[in-house]
mmCIF file of C-alpha atoms in Angstrom:
data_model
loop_
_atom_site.group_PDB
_atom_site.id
_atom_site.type_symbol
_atom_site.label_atom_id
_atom_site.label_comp_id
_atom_site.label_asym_id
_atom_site.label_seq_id
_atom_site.Cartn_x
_atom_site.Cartn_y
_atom_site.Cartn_z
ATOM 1 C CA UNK A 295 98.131 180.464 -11.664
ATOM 2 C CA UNK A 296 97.560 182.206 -8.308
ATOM 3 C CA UNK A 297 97.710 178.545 -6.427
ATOM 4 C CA UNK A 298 101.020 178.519 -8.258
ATOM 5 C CA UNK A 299 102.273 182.151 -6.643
ATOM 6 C CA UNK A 300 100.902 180.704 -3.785
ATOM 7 C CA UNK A 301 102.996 177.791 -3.324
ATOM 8 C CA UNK A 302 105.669 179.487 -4.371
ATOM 9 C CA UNK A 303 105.224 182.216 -1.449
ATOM 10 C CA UNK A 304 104.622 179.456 0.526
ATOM 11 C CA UNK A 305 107.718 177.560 -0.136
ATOM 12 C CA UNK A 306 110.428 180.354 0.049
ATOM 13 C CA UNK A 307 109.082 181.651 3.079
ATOM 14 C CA UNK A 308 108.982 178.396 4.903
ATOM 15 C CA UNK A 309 112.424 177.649 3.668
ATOM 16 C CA UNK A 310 113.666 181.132 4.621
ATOM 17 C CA UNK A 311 112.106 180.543 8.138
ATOM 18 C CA UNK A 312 113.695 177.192 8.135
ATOM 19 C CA UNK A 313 117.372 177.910 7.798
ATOM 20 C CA UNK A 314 117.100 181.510 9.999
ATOM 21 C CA UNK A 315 115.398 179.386 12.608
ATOM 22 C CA UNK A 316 117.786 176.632 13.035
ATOM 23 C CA UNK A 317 120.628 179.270 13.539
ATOM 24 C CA UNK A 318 121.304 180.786 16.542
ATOM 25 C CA UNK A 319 120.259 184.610 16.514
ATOM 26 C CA UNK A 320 119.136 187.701 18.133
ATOM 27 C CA UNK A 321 115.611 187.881 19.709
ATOM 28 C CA UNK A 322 114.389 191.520 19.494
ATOM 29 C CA UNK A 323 111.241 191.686 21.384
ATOM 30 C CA UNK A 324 110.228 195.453 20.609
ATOM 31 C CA UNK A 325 110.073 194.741 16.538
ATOM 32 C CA UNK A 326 106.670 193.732 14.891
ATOM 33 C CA UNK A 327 106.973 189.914 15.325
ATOM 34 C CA UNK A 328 103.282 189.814 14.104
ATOM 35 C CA UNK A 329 103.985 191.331 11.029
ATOM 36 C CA UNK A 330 104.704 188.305 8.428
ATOM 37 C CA UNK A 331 102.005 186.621 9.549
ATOM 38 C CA UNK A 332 99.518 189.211 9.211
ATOM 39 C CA UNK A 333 100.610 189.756 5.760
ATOM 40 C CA UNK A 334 100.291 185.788 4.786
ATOM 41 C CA UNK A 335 97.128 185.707 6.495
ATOM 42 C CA UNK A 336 95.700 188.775 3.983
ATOM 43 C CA UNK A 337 97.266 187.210 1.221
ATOM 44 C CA UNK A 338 95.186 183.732 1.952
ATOM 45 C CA UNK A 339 91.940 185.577 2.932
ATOM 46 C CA UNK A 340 92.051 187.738 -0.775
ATOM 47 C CA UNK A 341 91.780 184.479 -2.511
ATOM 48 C CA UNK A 342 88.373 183.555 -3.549
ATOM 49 C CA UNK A 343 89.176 179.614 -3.333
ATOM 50 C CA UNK A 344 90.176 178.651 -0.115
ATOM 51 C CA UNK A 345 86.545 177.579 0.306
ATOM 52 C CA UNK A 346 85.746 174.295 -2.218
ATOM 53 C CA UNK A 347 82.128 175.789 -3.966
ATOM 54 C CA UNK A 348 80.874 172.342 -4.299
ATOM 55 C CA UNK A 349 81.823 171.529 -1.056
ATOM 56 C CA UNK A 350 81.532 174.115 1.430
ATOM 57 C CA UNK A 351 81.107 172.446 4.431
ATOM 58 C CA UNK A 352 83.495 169.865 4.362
ATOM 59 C CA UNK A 353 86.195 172.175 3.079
ATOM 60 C CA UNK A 354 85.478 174.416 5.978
ATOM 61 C CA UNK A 355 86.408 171.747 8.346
ATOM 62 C CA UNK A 356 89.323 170.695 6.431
ATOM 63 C CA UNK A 357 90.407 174.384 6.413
ATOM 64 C CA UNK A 358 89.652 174.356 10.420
ATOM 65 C CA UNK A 359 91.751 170.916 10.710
ATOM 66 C CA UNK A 360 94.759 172.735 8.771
ATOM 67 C CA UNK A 361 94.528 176.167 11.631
ATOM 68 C CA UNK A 362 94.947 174.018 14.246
ATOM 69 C CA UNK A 363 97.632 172.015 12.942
ATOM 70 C CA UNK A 364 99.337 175.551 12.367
ATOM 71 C CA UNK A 365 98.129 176.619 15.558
ATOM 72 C CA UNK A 366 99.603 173.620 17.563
ATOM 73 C CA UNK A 367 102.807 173.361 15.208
ATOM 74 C CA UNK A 368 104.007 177.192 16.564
ATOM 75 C CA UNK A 369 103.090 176.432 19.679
ATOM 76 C CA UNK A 370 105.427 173.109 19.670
ATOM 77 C CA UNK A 371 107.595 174.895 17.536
ATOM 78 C CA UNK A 372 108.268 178.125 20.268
ATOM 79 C CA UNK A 373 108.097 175.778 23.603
ATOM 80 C CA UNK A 374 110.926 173.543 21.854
ATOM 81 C CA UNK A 375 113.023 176.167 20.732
ATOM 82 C CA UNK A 376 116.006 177.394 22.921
ATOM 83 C CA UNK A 377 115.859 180.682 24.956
ATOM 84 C CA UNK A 378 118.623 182.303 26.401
ATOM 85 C CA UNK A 379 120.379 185.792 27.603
ATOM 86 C CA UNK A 380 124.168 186.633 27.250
ATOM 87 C CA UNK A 381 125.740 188.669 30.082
ATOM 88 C CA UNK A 382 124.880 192.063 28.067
ATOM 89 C CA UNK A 383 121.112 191.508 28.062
ATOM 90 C CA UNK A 384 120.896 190.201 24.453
ATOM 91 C CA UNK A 385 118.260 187.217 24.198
ATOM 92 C CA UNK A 386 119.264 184.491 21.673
ATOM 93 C CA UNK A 387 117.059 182.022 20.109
ATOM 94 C CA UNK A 388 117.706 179.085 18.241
ATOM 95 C CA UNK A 389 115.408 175.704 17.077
ATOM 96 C CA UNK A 390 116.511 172.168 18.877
ATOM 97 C CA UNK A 391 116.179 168.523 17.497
ATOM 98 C CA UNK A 392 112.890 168.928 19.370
ATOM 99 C CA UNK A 393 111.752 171.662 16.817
ATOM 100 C CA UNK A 394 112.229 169.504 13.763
ATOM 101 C CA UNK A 395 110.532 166.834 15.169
ATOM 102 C CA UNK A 396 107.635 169.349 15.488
ATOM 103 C CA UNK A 397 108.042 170.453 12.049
ATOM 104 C CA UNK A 398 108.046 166.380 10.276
ATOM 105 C CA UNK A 399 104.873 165.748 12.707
ATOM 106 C CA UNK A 400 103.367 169.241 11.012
ATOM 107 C CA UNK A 401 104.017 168.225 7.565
ATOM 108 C CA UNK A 402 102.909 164.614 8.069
ATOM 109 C CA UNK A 403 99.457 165.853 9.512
ATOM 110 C CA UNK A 404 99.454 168.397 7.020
ATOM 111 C CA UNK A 405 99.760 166.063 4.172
ATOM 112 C CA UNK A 406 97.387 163.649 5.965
ATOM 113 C CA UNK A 407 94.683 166.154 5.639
ATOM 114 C CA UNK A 408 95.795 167.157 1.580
ATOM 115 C CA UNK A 409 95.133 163.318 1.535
ATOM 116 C CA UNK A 410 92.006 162.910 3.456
ATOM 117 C CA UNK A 411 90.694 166.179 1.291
ATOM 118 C CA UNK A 412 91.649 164.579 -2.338
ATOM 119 C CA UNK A 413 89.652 161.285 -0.970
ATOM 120 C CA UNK A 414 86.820 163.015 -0.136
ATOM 121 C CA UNK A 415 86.775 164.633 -3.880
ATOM 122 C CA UNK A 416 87.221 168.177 -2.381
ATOM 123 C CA UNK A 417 89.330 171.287 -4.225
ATOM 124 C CA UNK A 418 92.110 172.451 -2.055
ATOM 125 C CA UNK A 419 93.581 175.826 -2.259
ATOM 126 C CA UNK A 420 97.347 176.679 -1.511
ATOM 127 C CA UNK A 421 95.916 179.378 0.519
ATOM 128 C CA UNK A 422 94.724 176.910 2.851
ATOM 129 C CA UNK A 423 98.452 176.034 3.848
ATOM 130 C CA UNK A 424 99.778 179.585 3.206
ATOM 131 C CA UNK A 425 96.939 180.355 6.248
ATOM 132 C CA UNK A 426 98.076 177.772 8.114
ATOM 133 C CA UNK A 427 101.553 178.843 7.888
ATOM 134 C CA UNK A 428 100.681 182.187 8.991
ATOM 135 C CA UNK A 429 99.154 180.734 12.355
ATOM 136 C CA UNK A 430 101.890 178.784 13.018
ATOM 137 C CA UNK A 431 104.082 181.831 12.636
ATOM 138 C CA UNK A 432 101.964 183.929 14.800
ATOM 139 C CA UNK A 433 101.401 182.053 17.515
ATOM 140 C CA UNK A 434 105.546 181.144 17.874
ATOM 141 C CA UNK A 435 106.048 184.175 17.443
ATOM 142 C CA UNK A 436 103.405 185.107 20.140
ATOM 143 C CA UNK A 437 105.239 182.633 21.939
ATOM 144 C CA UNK A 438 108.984 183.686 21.858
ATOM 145 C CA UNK A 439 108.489 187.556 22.351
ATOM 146 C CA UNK A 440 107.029 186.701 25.402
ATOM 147 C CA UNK A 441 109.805 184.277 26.503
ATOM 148 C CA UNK A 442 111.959 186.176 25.959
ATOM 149 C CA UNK A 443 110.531 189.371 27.616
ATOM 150 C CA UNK A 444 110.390 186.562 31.162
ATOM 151 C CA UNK A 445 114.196 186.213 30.461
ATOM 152 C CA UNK A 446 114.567 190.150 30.138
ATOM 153 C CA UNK A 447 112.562 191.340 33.045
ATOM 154 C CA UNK A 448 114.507 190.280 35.853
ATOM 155 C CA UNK A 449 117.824 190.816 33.955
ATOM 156 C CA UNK A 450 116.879 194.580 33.678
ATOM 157 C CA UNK A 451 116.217 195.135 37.332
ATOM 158 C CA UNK A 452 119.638 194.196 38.207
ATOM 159 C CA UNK A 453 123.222 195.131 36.234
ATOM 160 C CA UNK A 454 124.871 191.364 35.514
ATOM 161 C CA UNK A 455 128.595 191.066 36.922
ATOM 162 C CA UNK A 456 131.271 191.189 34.230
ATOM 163 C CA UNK A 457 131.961 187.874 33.723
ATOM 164 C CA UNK A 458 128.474 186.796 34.592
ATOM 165 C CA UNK A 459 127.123 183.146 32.392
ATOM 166 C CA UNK A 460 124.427 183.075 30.298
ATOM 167 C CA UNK A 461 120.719 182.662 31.761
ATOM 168 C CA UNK A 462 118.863 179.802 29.482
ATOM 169 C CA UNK A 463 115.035 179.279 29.505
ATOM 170 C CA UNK A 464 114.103 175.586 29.339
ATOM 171 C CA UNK A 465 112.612 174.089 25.880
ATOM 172 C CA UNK A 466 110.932 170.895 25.715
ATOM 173 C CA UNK A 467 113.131 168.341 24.576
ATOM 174 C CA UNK A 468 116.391 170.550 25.331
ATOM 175 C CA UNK A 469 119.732 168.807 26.723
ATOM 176 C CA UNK A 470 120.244 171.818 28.690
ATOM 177 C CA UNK A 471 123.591 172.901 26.688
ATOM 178 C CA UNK A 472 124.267 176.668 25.949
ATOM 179 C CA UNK A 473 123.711 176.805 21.816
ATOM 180 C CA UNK A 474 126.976 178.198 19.994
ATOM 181 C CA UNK A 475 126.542 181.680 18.767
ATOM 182 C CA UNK A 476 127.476 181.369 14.716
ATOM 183 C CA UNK A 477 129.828 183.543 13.044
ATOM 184 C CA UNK A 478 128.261 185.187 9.835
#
């Protein structure tokens, strides 16, 4: 039943992380960015089978294979998402084509390894993935906030011009235009 919860956490956070993500929205680089992830990653460690008993070993390298997928996916995932300051110092972020490519390459690998795992006869927790997750979401995280404070820093030495355009920070895969703000 707890692999169940899992999933479950797993699932509406990802979605939830999905649809805010592929908005365009407010960066706020002084709140606890860290703090989701930290709490996924407790939640995974409390469980008692992310390790396969029978097969220790080779579920500790699967488990290693799924953190660095996690690991790699936030780091695509930040360096393809969009960057960029208004004129009144408020940094916007919002996920590019780029990013979902990151995100079907993450899921393919990911269910590559679930694969790879049921071939090799091993038992694999949700809390695997929920720990993955948690990587991924700490390292973009990671990622942005600091970004974003590079966008900041010289903005707050000198007082824009009314009037002034937006500054952008390249992402990978990015045609360069200014993402539309989107009315709530």
């Amino acid at each position: 039943m707890v692999g169940l919860t899992n999933a479950v956490v797993v699932v509406a956070v990802v979605a939830l992380v999905l649809v805010r993500q592929f908005r365009a929205r407010p960066i706020n680089t002084d709140r606890r960015w860290w703090l989701l992830p930290v709490i996924l990653g407790v939640i995974a460690l409390r469980e008692p089978g992310i390790l396969d008993v029978h097969h220790r070993a080779e579920s500790a390298v699967l488990l290693a294979v799924e953190l660095l997928i996690g690991l790699a996916m936030g780091a695509g995932w930040a360096w393809t998402t969009r960057v960029w300051t208004e004129p009144d110092g408020v940094v916007w972020t919002k996920s590019t084509k780029a990013s979902a490519a990151v995100w079907i390459a993450g899921i393919a690998l990911r269910i590559g390894g679930y694969g790879l795992g049921a071939a090799l006869g091993l038992h694999q927790h949700s809390s695997a993935l929920m720990l993955g997750f948690a990587g991924s979401l700490l390292v973009r995280g990671g990622i942005l906030t600091w970004r974003a404070r590079i966008l900041v820093a010289p903005a707050a030495l000198s007082t824009p011009p009314l009037g002034a355009s937006p500054r952008f920070a390249a992402a990978y895969g990015d045609s360069g235009r200014p993402a539309e703000k989107e009315r709530a």
